[in-house]
CSV table of C-alpha atoms and ligand atoms in Angstrom, one decimal:
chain,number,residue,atom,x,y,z
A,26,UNK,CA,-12.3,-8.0,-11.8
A,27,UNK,CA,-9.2,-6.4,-13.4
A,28,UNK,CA,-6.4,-9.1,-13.9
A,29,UNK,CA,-3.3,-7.8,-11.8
A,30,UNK,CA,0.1,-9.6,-12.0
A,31,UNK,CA,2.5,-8.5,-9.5
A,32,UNK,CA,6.1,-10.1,-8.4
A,33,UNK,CA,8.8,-8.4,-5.6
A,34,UNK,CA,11.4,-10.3,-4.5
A,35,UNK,CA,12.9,-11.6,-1.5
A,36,UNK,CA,16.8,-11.3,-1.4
A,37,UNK,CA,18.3,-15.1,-0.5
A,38,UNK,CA,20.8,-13.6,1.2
A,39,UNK,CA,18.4,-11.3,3.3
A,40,UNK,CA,18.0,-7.5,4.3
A,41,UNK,CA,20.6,-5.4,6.1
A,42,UNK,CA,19.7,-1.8,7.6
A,43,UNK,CA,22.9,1.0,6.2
A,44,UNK,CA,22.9,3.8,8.5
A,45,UNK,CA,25.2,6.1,6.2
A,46,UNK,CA,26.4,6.4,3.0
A,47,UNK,CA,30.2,7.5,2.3
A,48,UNK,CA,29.3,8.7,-1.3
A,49,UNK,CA,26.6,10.7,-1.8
A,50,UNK,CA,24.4,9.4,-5.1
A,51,UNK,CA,23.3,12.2,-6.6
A,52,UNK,CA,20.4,10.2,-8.6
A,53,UNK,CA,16.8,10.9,-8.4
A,54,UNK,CA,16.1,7.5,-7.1
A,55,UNK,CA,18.2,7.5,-4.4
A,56,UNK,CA,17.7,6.1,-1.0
A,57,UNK,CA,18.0,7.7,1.9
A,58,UNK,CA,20.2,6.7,4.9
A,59,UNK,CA,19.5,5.1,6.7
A,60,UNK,CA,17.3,2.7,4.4
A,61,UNK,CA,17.2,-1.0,4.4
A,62,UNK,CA,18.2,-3.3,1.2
A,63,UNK,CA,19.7,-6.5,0.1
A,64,UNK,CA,22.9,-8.1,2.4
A,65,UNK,CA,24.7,-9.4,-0.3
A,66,UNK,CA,25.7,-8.2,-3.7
A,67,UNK,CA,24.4,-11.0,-5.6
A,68,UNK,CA,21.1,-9.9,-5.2
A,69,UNK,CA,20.1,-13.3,-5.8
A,70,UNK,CA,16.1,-13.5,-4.9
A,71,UNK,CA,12.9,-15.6,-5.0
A,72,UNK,CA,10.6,-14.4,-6.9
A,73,UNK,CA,6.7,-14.0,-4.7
A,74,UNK,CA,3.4,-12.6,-5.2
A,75,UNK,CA,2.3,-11.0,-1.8
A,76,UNK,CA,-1.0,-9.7,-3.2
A,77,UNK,CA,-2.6,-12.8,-4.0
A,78,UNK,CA,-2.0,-14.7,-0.3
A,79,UNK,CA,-3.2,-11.6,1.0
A,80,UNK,CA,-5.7,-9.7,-0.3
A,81,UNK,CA,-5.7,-6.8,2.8
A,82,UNK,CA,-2.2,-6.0,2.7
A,83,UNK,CA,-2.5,-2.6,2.4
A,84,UNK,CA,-4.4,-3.2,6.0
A,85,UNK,CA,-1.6,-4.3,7.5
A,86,UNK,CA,0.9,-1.8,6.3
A,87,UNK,CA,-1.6,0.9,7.1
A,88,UNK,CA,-1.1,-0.2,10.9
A,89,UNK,CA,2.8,-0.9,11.1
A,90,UNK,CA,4.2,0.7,14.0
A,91,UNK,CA,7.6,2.0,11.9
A,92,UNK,CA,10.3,0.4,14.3
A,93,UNK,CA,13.7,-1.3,12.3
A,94,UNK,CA,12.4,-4.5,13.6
A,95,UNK,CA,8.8,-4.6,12.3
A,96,UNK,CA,9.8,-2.9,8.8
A,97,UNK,CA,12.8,-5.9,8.6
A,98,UNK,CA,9.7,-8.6,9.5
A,99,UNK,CA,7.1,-6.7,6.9
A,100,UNK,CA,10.2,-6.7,4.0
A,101,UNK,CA,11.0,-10.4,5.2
A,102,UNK,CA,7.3,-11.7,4.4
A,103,UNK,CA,6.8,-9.1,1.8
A,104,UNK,CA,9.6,-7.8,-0.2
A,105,UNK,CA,10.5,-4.0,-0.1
A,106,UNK,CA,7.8,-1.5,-0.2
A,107,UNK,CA,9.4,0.5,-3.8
A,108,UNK,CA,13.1,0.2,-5.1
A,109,UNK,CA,15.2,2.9,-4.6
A,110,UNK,CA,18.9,3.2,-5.8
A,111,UNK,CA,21.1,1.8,-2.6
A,112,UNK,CA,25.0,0.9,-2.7
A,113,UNK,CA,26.6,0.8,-6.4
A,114,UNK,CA,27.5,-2.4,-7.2
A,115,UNK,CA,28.8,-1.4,-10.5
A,116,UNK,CA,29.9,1.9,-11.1
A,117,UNK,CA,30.6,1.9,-15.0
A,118,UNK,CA,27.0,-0.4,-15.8
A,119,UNK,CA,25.2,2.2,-12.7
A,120,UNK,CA,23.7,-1.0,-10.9
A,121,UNK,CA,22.7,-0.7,-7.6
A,122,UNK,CA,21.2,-2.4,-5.3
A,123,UNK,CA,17.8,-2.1,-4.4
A,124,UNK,CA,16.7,-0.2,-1.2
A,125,UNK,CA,13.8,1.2,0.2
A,126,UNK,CA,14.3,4.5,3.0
A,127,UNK,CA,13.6,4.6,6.4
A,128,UNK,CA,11.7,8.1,5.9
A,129,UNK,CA,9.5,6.5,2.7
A,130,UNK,CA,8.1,3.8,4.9
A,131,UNK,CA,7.1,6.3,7.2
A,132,UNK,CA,5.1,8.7,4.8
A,133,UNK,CA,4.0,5.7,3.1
A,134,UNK,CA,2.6,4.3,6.3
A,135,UNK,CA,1.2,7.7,7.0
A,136,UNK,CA,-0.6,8.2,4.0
A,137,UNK,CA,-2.1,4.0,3.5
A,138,UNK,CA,-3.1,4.9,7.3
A,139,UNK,CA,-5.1,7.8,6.0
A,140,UNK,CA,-6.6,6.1,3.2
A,141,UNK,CA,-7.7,3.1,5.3
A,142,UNK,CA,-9.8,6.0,7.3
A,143,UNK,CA,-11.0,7.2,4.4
A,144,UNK,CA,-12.3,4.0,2.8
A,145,UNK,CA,-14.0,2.9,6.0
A,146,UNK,CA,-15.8,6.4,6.5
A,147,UNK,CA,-16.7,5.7,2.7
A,148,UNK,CA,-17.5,1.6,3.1
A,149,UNK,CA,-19.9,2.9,6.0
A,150,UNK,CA,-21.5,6.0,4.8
A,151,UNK,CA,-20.8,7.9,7.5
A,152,UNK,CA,-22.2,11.1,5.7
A,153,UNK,CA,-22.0,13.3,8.6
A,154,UNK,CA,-18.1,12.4,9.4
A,155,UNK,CA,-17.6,13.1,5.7
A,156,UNK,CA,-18.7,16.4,5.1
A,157,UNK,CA,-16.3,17.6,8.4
A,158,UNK,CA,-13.6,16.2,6.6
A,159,UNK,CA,-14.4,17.9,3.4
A,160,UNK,CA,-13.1,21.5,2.8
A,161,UNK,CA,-14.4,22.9,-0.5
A,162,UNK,CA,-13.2,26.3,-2.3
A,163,UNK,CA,-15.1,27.8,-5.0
A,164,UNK,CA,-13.1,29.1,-7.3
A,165,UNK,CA,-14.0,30.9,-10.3
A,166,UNK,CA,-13.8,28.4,-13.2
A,167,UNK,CA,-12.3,26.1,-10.8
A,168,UNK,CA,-13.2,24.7,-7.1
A,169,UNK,CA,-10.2,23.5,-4.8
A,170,UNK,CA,-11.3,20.4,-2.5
A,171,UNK,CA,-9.5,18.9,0.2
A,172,UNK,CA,-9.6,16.0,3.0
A,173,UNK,CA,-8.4,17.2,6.6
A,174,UNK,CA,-8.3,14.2,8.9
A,175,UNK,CA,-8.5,15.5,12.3
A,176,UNK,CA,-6.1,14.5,14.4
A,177,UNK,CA,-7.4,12.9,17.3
A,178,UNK,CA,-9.0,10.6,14.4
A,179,UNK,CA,-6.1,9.1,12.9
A,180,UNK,CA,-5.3,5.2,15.1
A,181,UNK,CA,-1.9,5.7,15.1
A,182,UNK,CA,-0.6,7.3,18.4
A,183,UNK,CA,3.0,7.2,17.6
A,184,UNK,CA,2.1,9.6,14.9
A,185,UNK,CA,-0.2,12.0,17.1
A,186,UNK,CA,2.2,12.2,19.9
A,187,UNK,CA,4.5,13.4,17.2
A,188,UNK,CA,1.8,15.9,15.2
A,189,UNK,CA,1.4,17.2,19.7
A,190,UNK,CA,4.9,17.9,20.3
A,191,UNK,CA,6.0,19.6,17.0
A,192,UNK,CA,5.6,23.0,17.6
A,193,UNK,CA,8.4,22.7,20.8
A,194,UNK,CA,10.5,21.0,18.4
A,195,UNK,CA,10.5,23.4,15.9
A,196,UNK,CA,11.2,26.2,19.1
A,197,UNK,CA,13.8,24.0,20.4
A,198,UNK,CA,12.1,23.1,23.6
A,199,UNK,CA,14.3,19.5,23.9
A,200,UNK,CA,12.4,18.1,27.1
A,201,UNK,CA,9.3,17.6,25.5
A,202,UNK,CA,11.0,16.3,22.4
A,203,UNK,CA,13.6,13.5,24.6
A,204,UNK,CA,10.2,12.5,26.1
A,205,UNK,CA,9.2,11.3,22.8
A,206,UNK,CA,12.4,9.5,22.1
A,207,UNK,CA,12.1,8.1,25.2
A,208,UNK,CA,8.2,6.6,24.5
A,209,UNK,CA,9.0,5.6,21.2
A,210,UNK,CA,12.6,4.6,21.0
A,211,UNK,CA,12.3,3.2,17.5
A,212,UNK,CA,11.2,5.7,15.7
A,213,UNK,CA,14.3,7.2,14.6
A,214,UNK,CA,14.5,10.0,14.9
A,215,UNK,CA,17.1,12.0,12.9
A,216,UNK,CA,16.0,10.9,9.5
A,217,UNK,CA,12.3,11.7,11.0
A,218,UNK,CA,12.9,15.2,12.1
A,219,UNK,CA,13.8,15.8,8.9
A,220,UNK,CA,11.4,14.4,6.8
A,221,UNK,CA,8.1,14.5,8.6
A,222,UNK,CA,7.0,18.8,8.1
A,223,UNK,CA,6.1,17.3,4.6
A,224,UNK,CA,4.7,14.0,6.2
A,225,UNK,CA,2.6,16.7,8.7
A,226,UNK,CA,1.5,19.0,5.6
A,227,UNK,CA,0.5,15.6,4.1
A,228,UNK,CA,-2.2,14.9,6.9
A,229,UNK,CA,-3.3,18.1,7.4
A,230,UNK,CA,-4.8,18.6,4.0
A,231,UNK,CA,-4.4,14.9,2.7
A,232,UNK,CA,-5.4,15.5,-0.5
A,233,UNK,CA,-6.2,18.5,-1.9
A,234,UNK,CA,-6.8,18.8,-6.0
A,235,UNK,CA,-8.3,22.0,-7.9
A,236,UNK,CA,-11.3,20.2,-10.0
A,237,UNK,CA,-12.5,20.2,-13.1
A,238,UNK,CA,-15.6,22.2,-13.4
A,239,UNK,CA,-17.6,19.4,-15.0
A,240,UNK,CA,-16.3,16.5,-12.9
A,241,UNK,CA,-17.4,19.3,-9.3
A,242,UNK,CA,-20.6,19.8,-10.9
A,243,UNK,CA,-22.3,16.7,-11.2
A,244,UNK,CA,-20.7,15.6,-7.5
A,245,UNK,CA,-21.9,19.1,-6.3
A,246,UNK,CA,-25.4,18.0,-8.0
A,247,UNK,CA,-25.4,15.1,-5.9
A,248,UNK,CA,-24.8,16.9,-2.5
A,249,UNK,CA,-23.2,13.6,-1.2
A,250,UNK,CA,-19.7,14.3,1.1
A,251,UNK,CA,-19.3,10.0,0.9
A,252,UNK,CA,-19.5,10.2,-3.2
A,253,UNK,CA,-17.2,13.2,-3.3
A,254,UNK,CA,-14.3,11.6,-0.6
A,255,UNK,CA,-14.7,8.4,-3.1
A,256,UNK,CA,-13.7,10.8,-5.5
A,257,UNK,CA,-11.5,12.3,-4.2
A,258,UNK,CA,-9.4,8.7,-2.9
A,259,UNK,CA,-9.3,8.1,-6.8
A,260,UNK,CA,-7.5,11.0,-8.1
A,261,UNK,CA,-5.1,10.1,-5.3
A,262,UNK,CA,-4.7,6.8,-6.7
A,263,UNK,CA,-4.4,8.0,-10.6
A,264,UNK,CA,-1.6,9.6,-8.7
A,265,UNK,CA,0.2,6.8,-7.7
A,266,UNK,CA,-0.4,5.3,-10.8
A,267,UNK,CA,1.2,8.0,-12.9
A,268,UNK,CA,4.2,6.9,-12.1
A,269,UNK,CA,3.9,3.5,-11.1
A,270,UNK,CA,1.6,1.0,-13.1
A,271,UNK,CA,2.1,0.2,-16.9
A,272,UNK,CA,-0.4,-2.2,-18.8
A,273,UNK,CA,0.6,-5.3,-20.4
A,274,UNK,CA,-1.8,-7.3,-23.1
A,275,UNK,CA,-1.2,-11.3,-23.2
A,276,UNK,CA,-1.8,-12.3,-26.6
A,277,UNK,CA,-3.5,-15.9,-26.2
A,278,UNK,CA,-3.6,-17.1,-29.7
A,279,UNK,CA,-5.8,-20.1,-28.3
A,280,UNK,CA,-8.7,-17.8,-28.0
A,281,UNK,CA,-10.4,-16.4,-30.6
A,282,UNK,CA,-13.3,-13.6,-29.8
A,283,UNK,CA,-13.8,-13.1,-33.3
A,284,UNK,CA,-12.7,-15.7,-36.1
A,285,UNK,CA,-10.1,-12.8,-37.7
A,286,UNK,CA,-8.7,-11.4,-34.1
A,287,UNK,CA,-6.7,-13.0,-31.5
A,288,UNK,CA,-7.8,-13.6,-27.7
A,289,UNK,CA,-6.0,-10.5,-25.8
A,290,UNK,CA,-5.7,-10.0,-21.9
A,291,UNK,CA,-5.5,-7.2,-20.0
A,292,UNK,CA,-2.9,-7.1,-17.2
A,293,UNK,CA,-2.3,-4.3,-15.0
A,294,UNK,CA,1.2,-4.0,-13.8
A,295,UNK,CA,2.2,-2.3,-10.6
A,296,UNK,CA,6.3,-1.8,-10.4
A,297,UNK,CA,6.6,-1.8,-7.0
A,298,UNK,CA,4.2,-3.0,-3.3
A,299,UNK,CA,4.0,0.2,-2.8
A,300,UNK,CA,1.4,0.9,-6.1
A,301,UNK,CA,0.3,-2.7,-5.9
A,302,UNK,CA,-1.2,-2.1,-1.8
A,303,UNK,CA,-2.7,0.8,-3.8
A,304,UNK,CA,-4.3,-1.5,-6.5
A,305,UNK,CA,-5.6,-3.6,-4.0
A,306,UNK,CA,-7.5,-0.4,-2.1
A,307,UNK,CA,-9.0,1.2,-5.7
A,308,UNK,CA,-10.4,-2.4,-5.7
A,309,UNK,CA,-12.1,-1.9,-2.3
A,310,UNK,CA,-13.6,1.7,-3.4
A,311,UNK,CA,-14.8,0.4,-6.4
A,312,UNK,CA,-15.7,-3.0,-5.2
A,313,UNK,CA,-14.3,-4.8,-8.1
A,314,UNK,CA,-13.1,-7.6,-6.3
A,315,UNK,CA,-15.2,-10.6,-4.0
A,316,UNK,CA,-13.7,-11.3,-0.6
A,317,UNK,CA,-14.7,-13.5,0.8
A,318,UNK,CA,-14.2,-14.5,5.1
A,319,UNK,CA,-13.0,-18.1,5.3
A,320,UNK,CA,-15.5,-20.6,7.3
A,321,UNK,CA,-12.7,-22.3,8.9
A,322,UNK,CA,-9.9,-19.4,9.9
A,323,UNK,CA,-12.0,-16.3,9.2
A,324,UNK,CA,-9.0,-15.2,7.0
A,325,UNK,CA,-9.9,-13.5,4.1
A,326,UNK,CA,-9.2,-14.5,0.4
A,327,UNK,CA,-10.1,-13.4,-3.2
A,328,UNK,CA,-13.2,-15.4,-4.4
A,329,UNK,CA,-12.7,-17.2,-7.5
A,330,UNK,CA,-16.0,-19.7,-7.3
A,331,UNK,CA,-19.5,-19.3,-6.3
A,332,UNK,CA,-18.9,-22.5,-4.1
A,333,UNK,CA,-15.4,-21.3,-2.1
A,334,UNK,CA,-16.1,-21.4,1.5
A,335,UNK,CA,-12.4,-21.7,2.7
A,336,UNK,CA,-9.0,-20.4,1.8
A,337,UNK,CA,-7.6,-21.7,-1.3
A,338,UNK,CA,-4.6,-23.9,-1.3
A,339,UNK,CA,-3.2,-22.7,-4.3
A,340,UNK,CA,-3.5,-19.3,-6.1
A,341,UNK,CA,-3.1,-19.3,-9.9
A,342,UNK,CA,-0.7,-16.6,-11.1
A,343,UNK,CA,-0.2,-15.9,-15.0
A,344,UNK,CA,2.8,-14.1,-16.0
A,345,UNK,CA,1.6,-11.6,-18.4
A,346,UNK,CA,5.0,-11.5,-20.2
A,347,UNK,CA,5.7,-15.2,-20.8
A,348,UNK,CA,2.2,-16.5,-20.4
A,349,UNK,CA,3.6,-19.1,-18.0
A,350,UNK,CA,0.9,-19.8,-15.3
A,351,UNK,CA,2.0,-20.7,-11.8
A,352,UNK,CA,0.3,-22.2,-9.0
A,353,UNK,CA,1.5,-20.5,-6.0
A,354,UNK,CA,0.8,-22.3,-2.5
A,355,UNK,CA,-0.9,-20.5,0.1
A,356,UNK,CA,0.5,-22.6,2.9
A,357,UNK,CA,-3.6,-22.7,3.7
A,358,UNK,CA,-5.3,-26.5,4.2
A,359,UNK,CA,-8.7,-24.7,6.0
A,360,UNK,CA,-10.8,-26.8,3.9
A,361,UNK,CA,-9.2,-30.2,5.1
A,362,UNK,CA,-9.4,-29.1,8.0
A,363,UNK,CA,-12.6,-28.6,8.1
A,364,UNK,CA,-13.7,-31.5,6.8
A,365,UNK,CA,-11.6,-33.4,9.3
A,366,UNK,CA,-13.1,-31.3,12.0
A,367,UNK,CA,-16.7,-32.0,10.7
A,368,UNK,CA,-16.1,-36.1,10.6
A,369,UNK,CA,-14.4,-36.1,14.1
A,370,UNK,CA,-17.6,-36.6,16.1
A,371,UNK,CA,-19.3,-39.4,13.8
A,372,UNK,CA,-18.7,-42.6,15.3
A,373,UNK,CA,-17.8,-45.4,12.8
B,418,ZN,ZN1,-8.9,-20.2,6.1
């Protein structure tokens, strides 16, 4: 299993929603209004490791119906999804404080939702589902493959009603539109309008990459739609990646592999949740990770022993920069429990 260290932060002072900004940053990693971020200007925050308590995160963003509320409880128990630039907080040091827009929780919700689809179609062979969704160009020296979900497939209906009623609102037909606002009051929609045709484009053709003639020959050769979509999901992934993950090496002078080199370990490091739910779903295509379904809850958690049966209580986390390991509480007791719950009925 690849070692992953990953760390957001929770703002003591909690999240507030800006609707507007008076000046307009002009910076590449700018939020967009309105975007959540941190209340206070201290940005004072506690440090926490979201992938490790729960190891289908990306599950549960995949599914987030995109209202203020829900995205304030999901930041709340998770941190922000990736760090944009918010308010200044310092104009001459160019601090801000981090933020995350409305309209990237949306696409990113959008695309994890798409993913999810994708991995399950994968996870169950569904050969024959697979090779509808595929669309492959031949091209010369070249082939051009894409992934179009159908519609009616995708689970989220907030997201369909919107794909249905965008043709009247791109010919200003109103009445079909204010029926929309009126079904899904939370999804806001002025940022939306303006920021979904690329989020619609996105599930149309959900991927779509020009291939190198060696890598489409061999998964041509294999005449498998399933293999090819797996492939496919992973040059998505390198995408994220790209500008997202670094790699950082832990010396560990303790261990010695051989008697003239030091111990090394590889950590991967995602920079924001946003790469890390990614991480977590490259480790479901690739099954490089054992999850295991707790005996007691049903919950399921990253299995470090042959033995586990239950959640663990603690999760060990090693900082790959300081080497410091922490044991980070689960808040999970399933295994006394258990036990508790198997002695109740013998008599004493
Ligand atoms: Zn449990």
């Amino acid at each position: 299993m690849d070692r992953v260290y990953f760390e957001n932060h929770l703002p003591v002072g909690g999240f507030v929603w800006i609707e507007n900004l008076e000046e307009n940053s002009i910076l590449p990693d700018a939020a967009r209004p309105p975007f959540i971020t941190y209340k206070n200007n201290d940005c004072l925050c506690k440090v926490i490791h979201p992938l490790e308590k729960n190891p289908l995160l990306y599950r549960e963003l995949a599914n987030l119906y995109p209202s203020k509320e829900n995205i304030t409880s999901f930041a709340k128990k998770y941190g922000l999804l990736r760090r944009e630039n918010g308010e200044i907080i310092d104009k001459h040091k160019n601090v801000f404080k981090p933020a995350c827009s409305y309209s990237t929780w949306i696409e990113s919700i959008i695309e994890m939702h798409c993913m999810v689809f994708l991995l399950d179609l994968i996870k169950n062979e569904d050969d024959v589902l697979a090779s509808k969704i595929l669309h492959i160009t031949e091209n010369g020296q070249c082939a051009l493959v894409s992934a179009i979900i159908p519609v009616e497939r995708i689970g989220l209906d907030w997201y369909k009603d919107l794909v249905k009623i965008w043709p009247d609102f791109m010919n200003g037909d109103d009445s079909k539109v204010g029926q929309y606002q009126k079904k899904y009051p939370d999804v806001l929609s002025l940022c939306f309008w303006n920021t979904t045709k690329r989020g619609i484009e996105v599930l149309k053709h959900l991927f779509r990459f020009p291939w190198e003639e060696e890598v489409y020959k061999k998964l041509k050769a294999l005449d498998n739609s399933v293999e090819f979509l797996r492939y496919l999901m992973l040059r998505k992934i390198s995408e994220v990646y790209e500008n997202g993950l670094s790699v950082k090496f832990l010396v560990d002078i303790d261990t010695k592999v051989k008697s003239s080199s030091i111990g090394v370990e590889k950590y991967l490091v995602p920079e924001d949740l946003y790469t890390a739910l990614f991480v977590q779903l490259e480790m479901e295509i690739l099954n490089t990770r054992e999850l295991r379904q707790c005996e007691y809850c049903g919950d399921w958690f990253i299995a470090t022993d042959k033995r586990q049966k239950y959640c663990p209580e603690f999760i060990k986390v090693v900082n790959p920069y300081t080497g410091e390991v922490k044991k980070v509480p689960t808040g999970k007791h399933c295994k006394v429990y258990a036990y508790r719950q198997k002695n109740k009925g013998i008599p004493s």
